[in-house]
Amino acid sequence: MRYIQLKIVLCFVLFAFLPAKIFAQIDQKINLAGIVIGAGGKPLVNAAVVSKKDNVTAATDKNGSYSITVTADTDIEFSAAGYTALILKATTAISDINLNKENSNLVQVAFKKEESKDLMGGVSFVNLPEILEKNYTTYSLDGVQAIIGGLNGNLWGMNGILVLLDGVPRDINTVLSTEVEQITFLKGVSAAALYGSRAAKGAIYITTKKGKVQKQQITTRFDNGVFVPKSLPKYLGSAEYMHYYNQARVNDGLDPTYTDETIYNYASGKNPYRYADVNYYSPKYVKEFYFNYDANIEITGGNKSARYYTVANFSSQQDPLQSFGEAANNNNNRFNVRGNVDIQINNRISATIGANAIYSNSRGVNTNYWSSAATLRPYLFSPLVPISMIESSDDASMTLVKNSNYIVDGQYLLGGTQLNPTNPFAAIYAGGHTTFTSRQFQFNTGVNVELGDVINGLTFHTDFAVDYSNSYSQSYNNTYATYEASWNNYAGIDQITSLTKYGKDSKTGIENISGSNLGQTVAFSGQFNYVKKINEQHNLSAMLIGSGYQQAQSAVYHKTSNANLGLNLSYNFDQKYYAEFNGAYVHSAKFAEGNREGFSPTMSLGWKLSEEDFMKDVTAVNNLKLNVSGGILNTDLDVSNYYLYESIYSQTDGQWFSWRDGALNRSTDVRRGENLDLGFAKRNELSAGLEGAFFKNFITLNTNFFINEINGNVIQASSLYPNYFVTNFPNTSFLPYINYNDDKRIGFDFDVRFNKKVGNVDLALGLTGTYVDTEATKRAELYDDSYQNRQGRPLDALWGLKSDGFFTDALDITNSPSQTFGQVKPGDIKYIDQNGDGIIDNKDEVYLGKAGWYGAPFTFGINFTSKWNNFTFFTIFTGQTGAYAMKNNTYFQMDGEDKYSINVRDSWTEETKETAVYPRLSSLSSDNNFRSSDFWMYSTNRVNLSKVQLTYDFPKKMLQKTFFNELSVYALGSNLLTISQNRDIMELSIGGAPQTRYYNLGVKALF
């Protein structure tokens, strides 16, 4: 509150000292009337017509008509949502006004809005309301990869994007797509420079919706969707597991564990309580589908003096676990309210204030079911023990039943064993529950002051924001007893002879609070803006900016801070030749005094060729613009901690007695060397862009080529110093942190769009793509063999051994290089000796391929829209190629007592040696087989049918006698299909909830 009061006082002080016009003149009044039209020549409803001098406002009616009385020769502003405002001198010649959306579209860039046609290097944007009309989603970035180039989970292959929500660093999940007006992707170094160090990997700026000059409008959406699991892991049943485990024992030269009779009993299924065969992914435990509900209402309106926007949303999602025990109450609920008001205080001063509150709760069971499902073998225990099968004469067991606090459905005790006294099923039935609660509050305000009476074209703008978040878990943690049955069948039927109890039942009723987390963000910016037009051709603008923010987190000593001064200088001649300078003076407390500041200069040049005389006769080209950008951006984004420039001393980890009896000696050890010259890493970049429209806008193109290096990444490198800088005893290191490693990225992105009207059908096709090639250009490393050098390889390189099939027999093992990863036997993986030293060890690891940690080398998207009458069909395809991954979880790599998946069916034996594709099974450790190698590598090339939506807009004639202004219904499906040779691998989730397809029915109404 102190900050708000201070801002208000400062604003009024500033206003008090502004020069004012003392004398007013009496001018002639004239009446203006006409129609305001927009894209496609359609009349614009609720377009604003404003005369600031006369303090009058008019809005167009449903036919786009307006009428207003103003002073002659004063400035009249015509504006509408999604269009750039048009300012004209008031004369009687003014009548119909055309706001051409295609040629005029404001885009939010760093600290200002810019005409889309004047954008400089490395900027892409989407106007989300247009997308939502045909592609409804709740996540703001859903499907954007198929609409703009350069985005593939990161920007231009750099992880660590700065997300700005209305200019404030915030979690992208705190805003829903229905609340968003525009998303801008600041990819190039020049585009992001004004945000300083924290934007060195690019920035995403999300602009939320604002109120409009119009009568109140209410928009509602209701959605009901269903999630359907794509693929579930396939594990062996009890009998088959026992068969293959016996095989593993024999492979190890050991006796089988399970007899044929035991295997038969488990295979027969005659008594699942005695011979357990638990399928953790069966419909008994995992739902075949579950629902999601979403409701949204938006209210907007206002006049010249005040405009308002409010949105409220509630969503609820069910849990994929079946409704048994505490899991029946599992849920995820979210409610949020966002609102803002824009106020025109007087002709010079305007202000905005906004707030957002998010309340979310999720209730779950006190166990990790999915982790257990991936590890617990199917025969270990029966989840339930039937009371009805206890022998009638077993009084001791019936006493246990009588004293149990947990009788499931009045028929079952909770099952368990001595090795599994607690288990996921028992925990779901009797272990209690946990509720996770999250609260987030966001507040922002801003003031804009016109300073034209001081300097023509000068304005001042300031923003201030405070966010709070807190989260915690409330749990009831119950203890419970489980029971293991001893069986007999001497009466000809299976009966429980006795029960063994493990643990005890206890329901304390005590509520536990844990995981409390508090967060705060404080952000501020102030800027002077100057805009000047000279002789209708020379367009000048400048900004001087001071900005910064701090983010505090509970239990974290240092706040995340970003502070910098920014300078923007822009010039264009007649919208033909462009030049722009962006520079930031950044500060970081992560470095020593005297080395905490850095200047980041960037420059962009543009040339609109289509405006040149030699292009006037080229009718195929409607627009063609080239731009080049380059610069240096200082960053501490990858510096892991504070005080790394200091040396660290501590007492020794050990202690010992000296020769003098009873005297205890301790020593002081050095943990790190000092380097007061430690400083910023630098992103050096050069990029070139081309945008154009051809054949009467049938084809539009936007593409960028970029090359950047991040030099001076901070590392602690032992290979650059003598080996005596580090000792193991005493535990000492004189190694300092230094700026050394360099990374390089080269790539391009593009989005191409085709628009065509065929008869009554409007067709639009968009193609997007991003290619990034990364390289570690400088590394501190010391390998005996050059093929192991990381320098010159991709940043996301996969390293491992090259396999050469399986060992066929003992002679093959004898004639092969010596193995150092444990004892090998026939059926184990054989590796290639890369350096010819006759030994297979870590020195034989080589580069295997790109892992795609920074995005696959090439990612692409396709979007297609077809509109006929009131029907709109929309679909998105996305894909990637050129990257690989490892099958390195326990679903693929199984040994010892691991749970077996169906992959073991293809394991090596003497009988299957010619066809086996999986190494021999072992009941011991398989260190040799389960190493990083090309044997486990697979391609992640894929094409996804990501979205399909069909929308029907009811004709306005049908709605004339209803209370609806607009009404639409739609059906959609997302994550529908993956086309890939390794689809079965990529659609699996091991140790987590299943991946899903989503189907949704929705309705949107405007009142």
PDB file of N, CA and C in Angstrom, residues 47-128:
ATOM      1  N   ALA A  47     -16.986   0.946 -32.505  1.00  0.00           N
ATOM      2  CA  ALA A  47     -15.746   1.676 -32.740  1.00  0.00           C
ATOM      3  C   ALA A  47     -15.867   3.046 -32.069  1.00  0.00           C
ATOM      4  N   ALA A  48     -14.757   3.536 -31.516  1.00  0.00           N
ATOM      5  CA  ALA A  48     -14.777   4.788 -30.766  1.00  0.00           C
ATOM      6  C   ALA A  48     -14.342   5.949 -31.650  1.00  0.00           C
ATOM      7  N   VAL A  49     -15.060   7.072 -31.527  1.00  0.00           N
ATOM      8  CA  VAL A  49     -14.704   8.317 -32.197  1.00  0.00           C
ATOM      9  C   VAL A  49     -14.529   9.354 -31.091  1.00  0.00           C
ATOM     10  N   VAL A  50     -13.309   9.867 -30.907  1.00  0.00           N
ATOM     11  CA  VAL A  50     -12.977  10.666 -29.734  1.00  0.00           C
ATOM     12  C   VAL A  50     -12.341  11.991 -30.140  1.00  0.00           C
ATOM     13  N   SER A  51     -12.793  13.062 -29.507  1.00  0.00           N
ATOM     14  CA  SER A  51     -12.132  14.364 -29.588  1.00  0.00           C
ATOM     15  C   SER A  51     -11.674  14.726 -28.183  1.00  0.00           C
ATOM     16  N   LYS A  52     -10.381  14.645 -27.934  1.00  0.00           N
ATOM     17  CA  LYS A  52      -9.868  14.939 -26.603  1.00  0.00           C
ATOM     18  C   LYS A  52     -10.041  16.406 -26.251  1.00  0.00           C
ATOM     19  N   LYS A  53      -9.878  17.278 -27.238  1.00  0.00           N
ATOM     20  CA  LYS A  53     -10.005  18.702 -26.964  1.00  0.00           C
ATOM     21  C   LYS A  53     -11.408  19.057 -26.517  1.00  0.00           C
ATOM     22  N   ASP A  54     -12.407  18.444 -27.180  1.00  0.00           N
ATOM     23  CA  ASP A  54     -13.798  18.755 -26.839  1.00  0.00           C
ATOM     24  C   ASP A  54     -14.330  17.870 -25.718  1.00  0.00           C
ATOM     25  N   ASN A  55     -13.544  16.854 -25.350  1.00  0.00           N
ATOM     26  CA  ASN A  55     -13.970  15.924 -24.308  1.00  0.00           C
ATOM     27  C   ASN A  55     -15.295  15.256 -24.662  1.00  0.00           C
ATOM     28  N   VAL A  56     -15.404  14.816 -25.898  1.00  0.00           N
ATOM     29  CA  VAL A  56     -16.614  14.118 -26.349  1.00  0.00           C
ATOM     30  C   VAL A  56     -16.217  12.803 -27.010  1.00  0.00           C
ATOM     31  N   THR A  57     -17.120  11.836 -26.883  1.00  0.00           N
ATOM     32  CA  THR A  57     -16.894  10.500 -27.438  1.00  0.00           C
ATOM     33  C   THR A  57     -18.181   9.993 -28.058  1.00  0.00           C
ATOM     34  N   ALA A  58     -18.034   9.326 -29.187  1.00  0.00           N
ATOM     35  CA  ALA A  58     -19.178   8.663 -29.819  1.00  0.00           C
ATOM     36  C   ALA A  58     -18.769   7.234 -30.149  1.00  0.00           C
ATOM     37  N   ALA A  59     -19.753   6.344 -30.214  1.00  0.00           N
ATOM     38  CA  ALA A  59     -19.499   4.954 -30.575  1.00  0.00           C
ATOM     39  C   ALA A  59     -20.391   4.578 -31.745  1.00  0.00           C
ATOM     40  N   THR A  60     -19.846   3.776 -32.661  1.00  0.00           N
ATOM     41  CA  THR A  60     -20.635   3.379 -33.827  1.00  0.00           C
ATOM     42  C   THR A  60     -21.710   2.375 -33.423  1.00  0.00           C
ATOM     43  N   ASP A  61     -22.838   2.414 -34.159  1.00  0.00           N
ATOM     44  CA  ASP A  61     -23.939   1.490 -33.870  1.00  0.00           C
ATOM     45  C   ASP A  61     -23.727   0.179 -34.629  1.00  0.00           C
ATOM     46  N   LYS A  62     -24.762  -0.653 -34.659  1.00  0.00           N
ATOM     47  CA  LYS A  62     -24.633  -1.962 -35.287  1.00  0.00           C
ATOM     48  C   LYS A  62     -24.364  -1.886 -36.780  1.00  0.00           C
ATOM     49  N   ASN A  63     -24.631  -0.728 -37.378  1.00  0.00           N
ATOM     50  CA  ASN A  63     -24.355  -0.538 -38.812  1.00  0.00           C
ATOM     51  C   ASN A  63     -23.014   0.148 -39.062  1.00  0.00           C
ATOM     52  N   GLY A  64     -22.277   0.424 -37.962  1.00  0.00           N
ATOM     53  CA  GLY A  64     -20.998   1.092 -38.093  1.00  0.00           C
ATOM     54  C   GLY A  64     -21.100   2.596 -38.207  1.00  0.00           C
ATOM     55  N   SER A  65     -22.305   3.155 -38.028  1.00  0.00           N
ATOM     56  CA  SER A  65     -22.519   4.594 -38.204  1.00  0.00           C
ATOM     57  C   SER A  65     -22.145   5.365 -36.949  1.00  0.00           C
ATOM     58  N   TYR A  66     -21.678   6.602 -37.165  1.00  0.00           N
ATOM     59  CA  TYR A  66     -21.355   7.478 -36.050  1.00  0.00           C
ATOM     60  C   TYR A  66     -21.798   8.895 -36.374  1.00  0.00           C
ATOM     61  N   SER A  67     -21.953   9.708 -35.341  1.00  0.00           N
ATOM     62  CA  SER A  67     -22.247  11.123 -35.492  1.00  0.00           C
ATOM     63  C   SER A  67     -21.697  11.845 -34.279  1.00  0.00           C
ATOM     64  N   ILE A  68     -20.918  12.917 -34.498  1.00  0.00           N
ATOM     65  CA  ILE A  68     -20.272  13.607 -33.394  1.00  0.00           C
ATOM     66  C   ILE A  68     -20.067  15.073 -33.762  1.00  0.00           C
ATOM     67  N   THR A  69     -20.253  15.970 -32.787  1.00  0.00           N
ATOM     68  CA  THR A  69     -20.039  17.402 -32.981  1.00  0.00           C
ATOM     69  C   THR A  69     -18.753  17.799 -32.281  1.00  0.00           C
ATOM     70  N   VAL A  70     -17.809  18.401 -33.062  1.00  0.00           N
ATOM     71  CA  VAL A  70     -16.479  18.703 -32.538  1.00  0.00           C
ATOM     72  C   VAL A  70     -16.029  20.065 -33.043  1.00  0.00           C
ATOM     73  N   THR A  71     -14.911  20.505 -32.499  1.00  0.00           N
ATOM     74  CA  THR A  71     -14.299  21.747 -32.958  1.00  0.00           C
ATOM     75  C   THR A  71     -13.544  21.512 -34.261  1.00  0.00           C
ATOM     76  N   ALA A  72     -13.712  22.425 -35.200  1.00  0.00           N
ATOM     77  CA  ALA A  72     -13.039  22.291 -36.486  1.00  0.00           C
ATOM     78  C   ALA A  72     -11.525  22.273 -36.303  1.00  0.00           C
ATOM     79  N   ASP A  73     -10.864  21.453 -37.107  1.00  0.00           N
ATOM     80  CA  ASP A  73      -9.406  21.335 -37.161  1.00  0.00           C
ATOM     81  C   ASP A  73      -8.778  20.703 -35.914  1.00  0.00           C
ATOM     82  N   THR A  74      -9.591  20.182 -35.000  1.00  0.00           N
ATOM     83  CA  THR A  74      -9.016  19.464 -33.866  1.00  0.00           C
ATOM     84  C   THR A  74      -8.738  18.022 -34.261  1.00  0.00           C
ATOM     85  N   ASP A  75      -7.931  17.326 -33.464  1.00  0.00           N
ATOM     86  CA  ASP A  75      -7.605  15.924 -33.755  1.00  0.00           C
ATOM     87  C   ASP A  75      -8.754  15.009 -33.351  1.00  0.00           C
ATOM     88  N   ILE A  76      -9.173  14.147 -34.293  1.00  0.00           N
ATOM     89  CA  ILE A  76     -10.218  13.159 -34.035  1.00  0.00           C
ATOM     90  C   ILE A  76      -9.594  11.781 -34.139  1.00  0.00           C
ATOM     91  N   GLU A  77      -9.804  10.975 -33.114  1.00  0.00           N
ATOM     92  CA  GLU A  77      -9.237   9.630 -33.089  1.00  0.00           C
ATOM     93  C   GLU A  77     -10.325   8.596 -33.338  1.00  0.00           C
ATOM     94  N   PHE A  78     -10.093   7.736 -34.339  1.00  0.00           N
ATOM     95  CA  PHE A  78     -10.989   6.619 -34.647  1.00  0.00           C
ATOM     96  C   PHE A  78     -10.266   5.338 -34.231  1.00  0.00           C
ATOM     97  N   SER A  79     -10.918   4.523 -33.412  1.00  0.00           N
ATOM     98  CA  SER A  79     -10.249   3.312 -32.922  1.00  0.00           C
ATOM     99  C   SER A  79     -11.263   2.196 -32.743  1.00  0.00           C
ATOM    100  N   ALA A  80     -10.756   0.969 -32.832  1.00  0.00           N
ATOM    101  CA  ALA A  80     -11.566  -0.228 -32.603  1.00  0.00           C
ATOM    102  C   ALA A  80     -10.638  -1.346 -32.177  1.00  0.00           C
ATOM    103  N   ALA A  81     -11.189  -2.300 -31.450  1.00  0.00           N
ATOM    104  CA  ALA A  81     -10.384  -3.422 -30.958  1.00  0.00           C
ATOM    105  C   ALA A  81      -9.753  -4.177 -32.118  1.00  0.00           C
ATOM    106  N   GLY A  82      -8.440  -4.404 -32.032  1.00  0.00           N
ATOM    107  CA  GLY A  82      -7.725  -5.141 -33.062  1.00  0.00           C
ATOM    108  C   GLY A  82      -7.242  -4.284 -34.207  1.00  0.00           C
ATOM    109  N   TYR A  83      -7.508  -2.975 -34.148  1.00  0.00           N
ATOM    110  CA  TYR A  83      -7.108  -2.064 -35.211  1.00  0.00           C
ATOM    111  C   TYR A  83      -6.259  -0.947 -34.629  1.00  0.00           C
ATOM    112  N   THR A  84      -5.363  -0.424 -35.426  1.00  0.00           N
ATOM    113  CA  THR A  84      -4.583   0.724 -35.008  1.00  0.00           C
ATOM    114  C   THR A  84      -5.428   1.982 -35.104  1.00  0.00           C
ATOM    115  N   ALA A  85      -5.334   2.798 -34.052  1.00  0.00           N
ATOM    116  CA  ALA A  85      -6.108   4.041 -34.047  1.00  0.00           C
ATOM    117  C   ALA A  85      -5.667   4.946 -35.201  1.00  0.00           C
ATOM    118  N   LEU A  86      -6.652   5.656 -35.770  1.00  0.00           N
ATOM    119  CA  LEU A  86      -6.405   6.591 -36.864  1.00  0.00           C
ATOM    120  C   LEU A  86      -6.760   7.987 -36.383  1.00  0.00           C
ATOM    121  N   ILE A  87      -5.825   8.936 -36.496  1.00  0.00           N
ATOM    122  CA  ILE A  87      -6.050  10.314 -36.049  1.00  0.00           C
ATOM    123  C   ILE A  87      -6.114  11.228 -37.268  1.00  0.00           C
ATOM    124  N   LEU A  88      -7.229  11.984 -37.391  1.00  0.00           N
ATOM    125  CA  LEU A  88      -7.440  12.893 -38.518  1.00  0.00           C
ATOM    126  C   LEU A  88      -7.851  14.268 -38.006  1.00  0.00           C
ATOM    127  N   LYS A  89      -7.565  15.314 -38.785  1.00  0.00           N
ATOM    128  CA  LYS A  89      -8.027  16.658 -38.473  1.00  0.00           C
ATOM    129  C   LYS A  89      -9.519  16.761 -38.822  1.00  0.00           C
ATOM    130  N   ALA A  90     -10.282  17.373 -37.940  1.00  0.00           N
ATOM    131  CA  ALA A  90     -11.734  17.479 -38.135  1.00  0.00           C
ATOM    132  C   ALA A  90     -12.054  18.490 -39.229  1.00  0.00           C
ATOM    133  N   THR A  91     -12.581  17.975 -40.346  1.00  0.00           N
ATOM    134  CA  THR A  91     -13.063  18.828 -41.444  1.00  0.00           C
ATOM    135  C   THR A  91     -14.361  18.239 -41.953  1.00  0.00           C
ATOM    136  N   THR A  92     -15.074  19.026 -42.682  1.00  0.00           N
ATOM    137  CA  THR A  92     -16.357  18.554 -43.217  1.00  0.00           C
ATOM    138  C   THR A  92     -16.163  17.486 -44.287  1.00  0.00           C
ATOM    139  N   ALA A  93     -14.923  17.294 -44.732  1.00  0.00           N
ATOM    140  CA  ALA A  93     -14.665  16.272 -45.758  1.00  0.00           C
ATOM    141  C   ALA A  93     -14.647  14.863 -45.176  1.00  0.00           C
ATOM    142  N   ILE A  94     -14.564  14.757 -43.858  1.00  0.00           N
ATOM    143  CA  ILE A  94     -14.501  13.440 -43.234  1.00  0.00           C
ATOM    144  C   ILE A  94     -15.883  12.812 -43.219  1.00  0.00           C
ATOM    145  N   SER A  95     -15.955  11.561 -43.684  1.00  0.00           N
ATOM    146  CA  SER A  95     -17.224  10.827 -43.592  1.00  0.00           C
ATOM    147  C   SER A  95     -16.913   9.377 -43.249  1.00  0.00           C
ATOM    148  N   ASP A  96     -16.790   8.528 -44.257  1.00  0.00           N
ATOM    149  CA  ASP A  96     -16.516   7.114 -44.000  1.00  0.00           C
ATOM    150  C   ASP A  96     -15.035   6.903 -43.692  1.00  0.00           C
ATOM    151  N   ILE A  97     -14.778   6.038 -42.705  1.00  0.00           N
ATOM    152  CA  ILE A  97     -13.412   5.769 -42.239  1.00  0.00           C
ATOM    153  C   ILE A  97     -13.131   4.282 -42.400  1.00  0.00           C
ATOM    154  N   ASN A  98     -11.976   3.977 -42.989  1.00  0.00           N
ATOM    155  CA  ASN A  98     -11.577   2.589 -43.182  1.00  0.00           C
ATOM    156  C   ASN A  98     -10.371   2.291 -42.301  1.00  0.00           C
ATOM    157  N   LEU A  99     -10.575   1.443 -41.281  1.00  0.00           N
ATOM    158  CA  LEU A  99      -9.464   0.964 -40.448  1.00  0.00           C
ATOM    159  C   LEU A  99      -9.025  -0.385 -40.999  1.00  0.00           C
ATOM    160  N   ASN A 100      -7.958  -0.376 -41.773  1.00  0.00           N
ATOM    161  CA  ASN A 100      -7.526  -1.588 -42.462  1.00  0.00           C
ATOM    162  C   ASN A 100      -6.712  -2.458 -41.533  1.00  0.00           C
ATOM    163  N   LYS A 101      -7.308  -3.564 -41.095  1.00  0.00           N
ATOM    164  CA  LYS A 101      -6.669  -4.444 -40.116  1.00  0.00           C
ATOM    165  C   LYS A 101      -5.421  -5.104 -40.682  1.00  0.00           C
ATOM    166  N   GLU A 102      -5.438  -5.433 -41.951  1.00  0.00           N
ATOM    167  CA  GLU A 102      -4.315  -6.173 -42.528  1.00  0.00           C
ATOM    168  C   GLU A 102      -3.049  -5.330 -42.547  1.00  0.00           C
ATOM    169  N   ASN A 103      -3.215  -4.028 -42.762  1.00  0.00           N
ATOM    170  CA  ASN A 103      -2.044  -3.177 -42.901  1.00  0.00           C
ATOM    171  C   ASN A 103      -1.691  -2.440 -41.619  1.00  0.00           C
ATOM    172  N   SER A 104      -2.503  -2.577 -40.594  1.00  0.00           N
ATOM    173  CA  SER A 104      -2.262  -1.825 -39.390  1.00  0.00           C
ATOM    174  C   SER A 104      -2.635  -2.665 -38.190  1.00  0.00           C
ATOM    175  N   ASN A 105      -1.631  -3.110 -37.446  1.00  0.00           N
ATOM    176  CA  ASN A 105      -1.872  -3.985 -36.302  1.00  0.00           C
ATOM    177  C   ASN A 105      -0.808  -3.711 -35.262  1.00  0.00           C
ATOM    178  N   LEU A 106      -1.221  -3.254 -34.108  1.00  0.00           N
ATOM    179  CA  LEU A 106      -0.263  -2.938 -33.062  1.00  0.00           C
ATOM    180  C   LEU A 106       0.227  -4.215 -32.389  1.00  0.00           C
ATOM    181  N   VAL A 107       1.527  -4.284 -32.167  1.00  0.00           N
ATOM    182  CA  VAL A 107       2.149  -5.440 -31.542  1.00  0.00           C
ATOM    183  C   VAL A 107       2.944  -4.960 -30.333  1.00  0.00           C
ATOM    184  N   GLN A 108       2.749  -5.633 -29.201  1.00  0.00           N
ATOM    185  CA  GLN A 108       3.512  -5.304 -28.008  1.00  0.00           C
ATOM    186  C   GLN A 108       4.926  -5.856 -28.142  1.00  0.00           C
ATOM    187  N   VAL A 109       5.896  -4.960 -28.097  1.00  0.00           N
ATOM    188  CA  VAL A 109       7.300  -5.366 -28.033  1.00  0.00           C
ATOM    189  C   VAL A 109       7.857  -4.824 -26.722  1.00  0.00           C
ATOM    190  N   ALA A 110       9.149  -4.752 -26.572  1.00  0.00           N
ATOM    191  CA  ALA A 110       9.734  -4.344 -25.299  1.00  0.00           C
ATOM    192  C   ALA A 110       9.391  -2.900 -24.971  1.00  0.00           C
ATOM    193  N   PHE A 111       8.548  -2.725 -23.953  1.00  0.00           N
ATOM    194  CA  PHE A 111       8.191  -1.437 -23.377  1.00  0.00           C
ATOM    195  C   PHE A 111       7.409  -0.515 -24.316  1.00  0.00           C
ATOM    196  N   LYS A 112       6.901  -1.042 -25.421  1.00  0.00           N
ATOM    197  CA  LYS A 112       6.092  -0.194 -26.302  1.00  0.00           C
ATOM    198  C   LYS A 112       5.298  -1.058 -27.260  1.00  0.00           C
ATOM    199  N   LYS A 113       4.363  -0.436 -27.937  1.00  0.00           N
ATOM    200  CA  LYS A 113       3.627  -1.086 -29.009  1.00  0.00           C
ATOM    201  C   LYS A 113       4.129  -0.556 -30.341  1.00  0.00           C
ATOM    202  N   GLU A 114       4.186  -1.451 -31.314  1.00  0.00           N
ATOM    203  CA  GLU A 114       4.736  -1.106 -32.620  1.00  0.00           C
ATOM    204  C   GLU A 114       3.801  -1.618 -33.696  1.00  0.00           C
ATOM    205  N   GLU A 115       3.709  -0.878 -34.802  1.00  0.00           N
ATOM    206  CA  GLU A 115       2.959  -1.368 -35.946  1.00  0.00           C
ATOM    207  C   GLU A 115       3.588  -2.666 -36.456  1.00  0.00           C
ATOM    208  N   SER A 116       2.745  -3.634 -36.785  1.00  0.00           N
ATOM    209  CA  SER A 116       3.271  -4.915 -37.250  1.00  0.00           C
ATOM    210  C   SER A 116       4.143  -4.750 -38.491  1.00  0.00           C
ATOM    211  N   LYS A 117       3.789  -3.792 -39.333  1.00  0.00           N
ATOM    212  CA  LYS A 117       4.575  -3.601 -40.551  1.00  0.00           C
ATOM    213  C   LYS A 117       5.936  -2.961 -40.284  1.00  0.00           C
ATOM    214  N   ASP A 118       6.121  -2.435 -39.054  1.00  0.00           N
ATOM    215  CA  ASP A 118       7.381  -1.787 -38.714  1.00  0.00           C
ATOM    216  C   ASP A 118       8.249  -2.612 -37.768  1.00  0.00           C
ATOM    217  N   LEU A 119       7.870  -3.867 -37.514  1.00  0.00           N
ATOM    218  CA  LEU A 119       8.632  -4.693 -36.587  1.00  0.00           C
ATOM    219  C   LEU A 119      10.038  -4.957 -37.109  1.00  0.00           C
ATOM    220  N   MET A 120      10.981  -4.991 -36.172  1.00  0.00           N
ATOM    221  CA  MET A 120      12.361  -5.301 -36.523  1.00  0.00           C
ATOM    222  C   MET A 120      12.706  -6.710 -36.044  1.00  0.00           C
ATOM    223  N   GLY A 121      13.941  -7.129 -36.300  1.00  0.00           N
ATOM    224  CA  GLY A 121      14.380  -8.511 -36.247  1.00  0.00           C
ATOM    225  C   GLY A 121      13.967  -9.389 -35.095  1.00  0.00           C
ATOM    226  N   GLY A 122      13.574 -10.628 -35.427  1.00  0.00           N
ATOM    227  CA  GLY A 122      13.367 -11.669 -34.457  1.00  0.00           C
ATOM    228  C   GLY A 122      12.153 -11.509 -33.577  1.00  0.00           C
ATOM    229  N   VAL A 123      11.059 -11.005 -34.132  1.00  0.00           N
ATOM    230  CA  VAL A 123       9.815 -10.840 -33.379  1.00  0.00           C
ATOM    231  C   VAL A 123       8.686 -11.552 -34.122  1.00  0.00           C
ATOM    232  N   SER A 124       7.924 -12.362 -33.389  1.00  0.00           N
ATOM    233  CA  SER A 124       6.711 -12.977 -33.926  1.00  0.00           C
ATOM    234  C   SER A 124       5.583 -12.740 -32.926  1.00  0.00           C
ATOM    235  N   PHE A 125       4.348 -12.802 -33.397  1.00  0.00           N
ATOM    236  CA  PHE A 125       3.232 -12.564 -32.497  1.00  0.00           C
ATOM    237  C   PHE A 125       1.997 -13.302 -32.979  1.00  0.00           C
ATOM    238  N   VAL A 126       1.088 -13.539 -32.048  1.00  0.00           N
ATOM    239  CA  VAL A 126      -0.229 -14.078 -32.371  1.00  0.00           C
ATOM    240  C   VAL A 126      -1.270 -13.284 -31.601  1.00  0.00           C
ATOM    241  N   ASN A 127      -2.358 -12.969 -32.262  1.00  0.00           N
ATOM    242  CA  ASN A 127      -3.516 -12.368 -31.610  1.00  0.00           C
ATOM    243  C   ASN A 127      -4.434 -13.509 -31.197  1.00  0.00           C
ATOM    244  N   LEU A 128      -4.411 -13.836 -29.921  1.00  0.00           N
ATOM    245  CA  LEU A 128      -5.022 -15.075 -29.463  1.00  0.00           C
ATOM    246  C   LEU A 128      -6.542 -15.134 -29.634  1.00  0.00           C
TER     247      LEU A 128
END
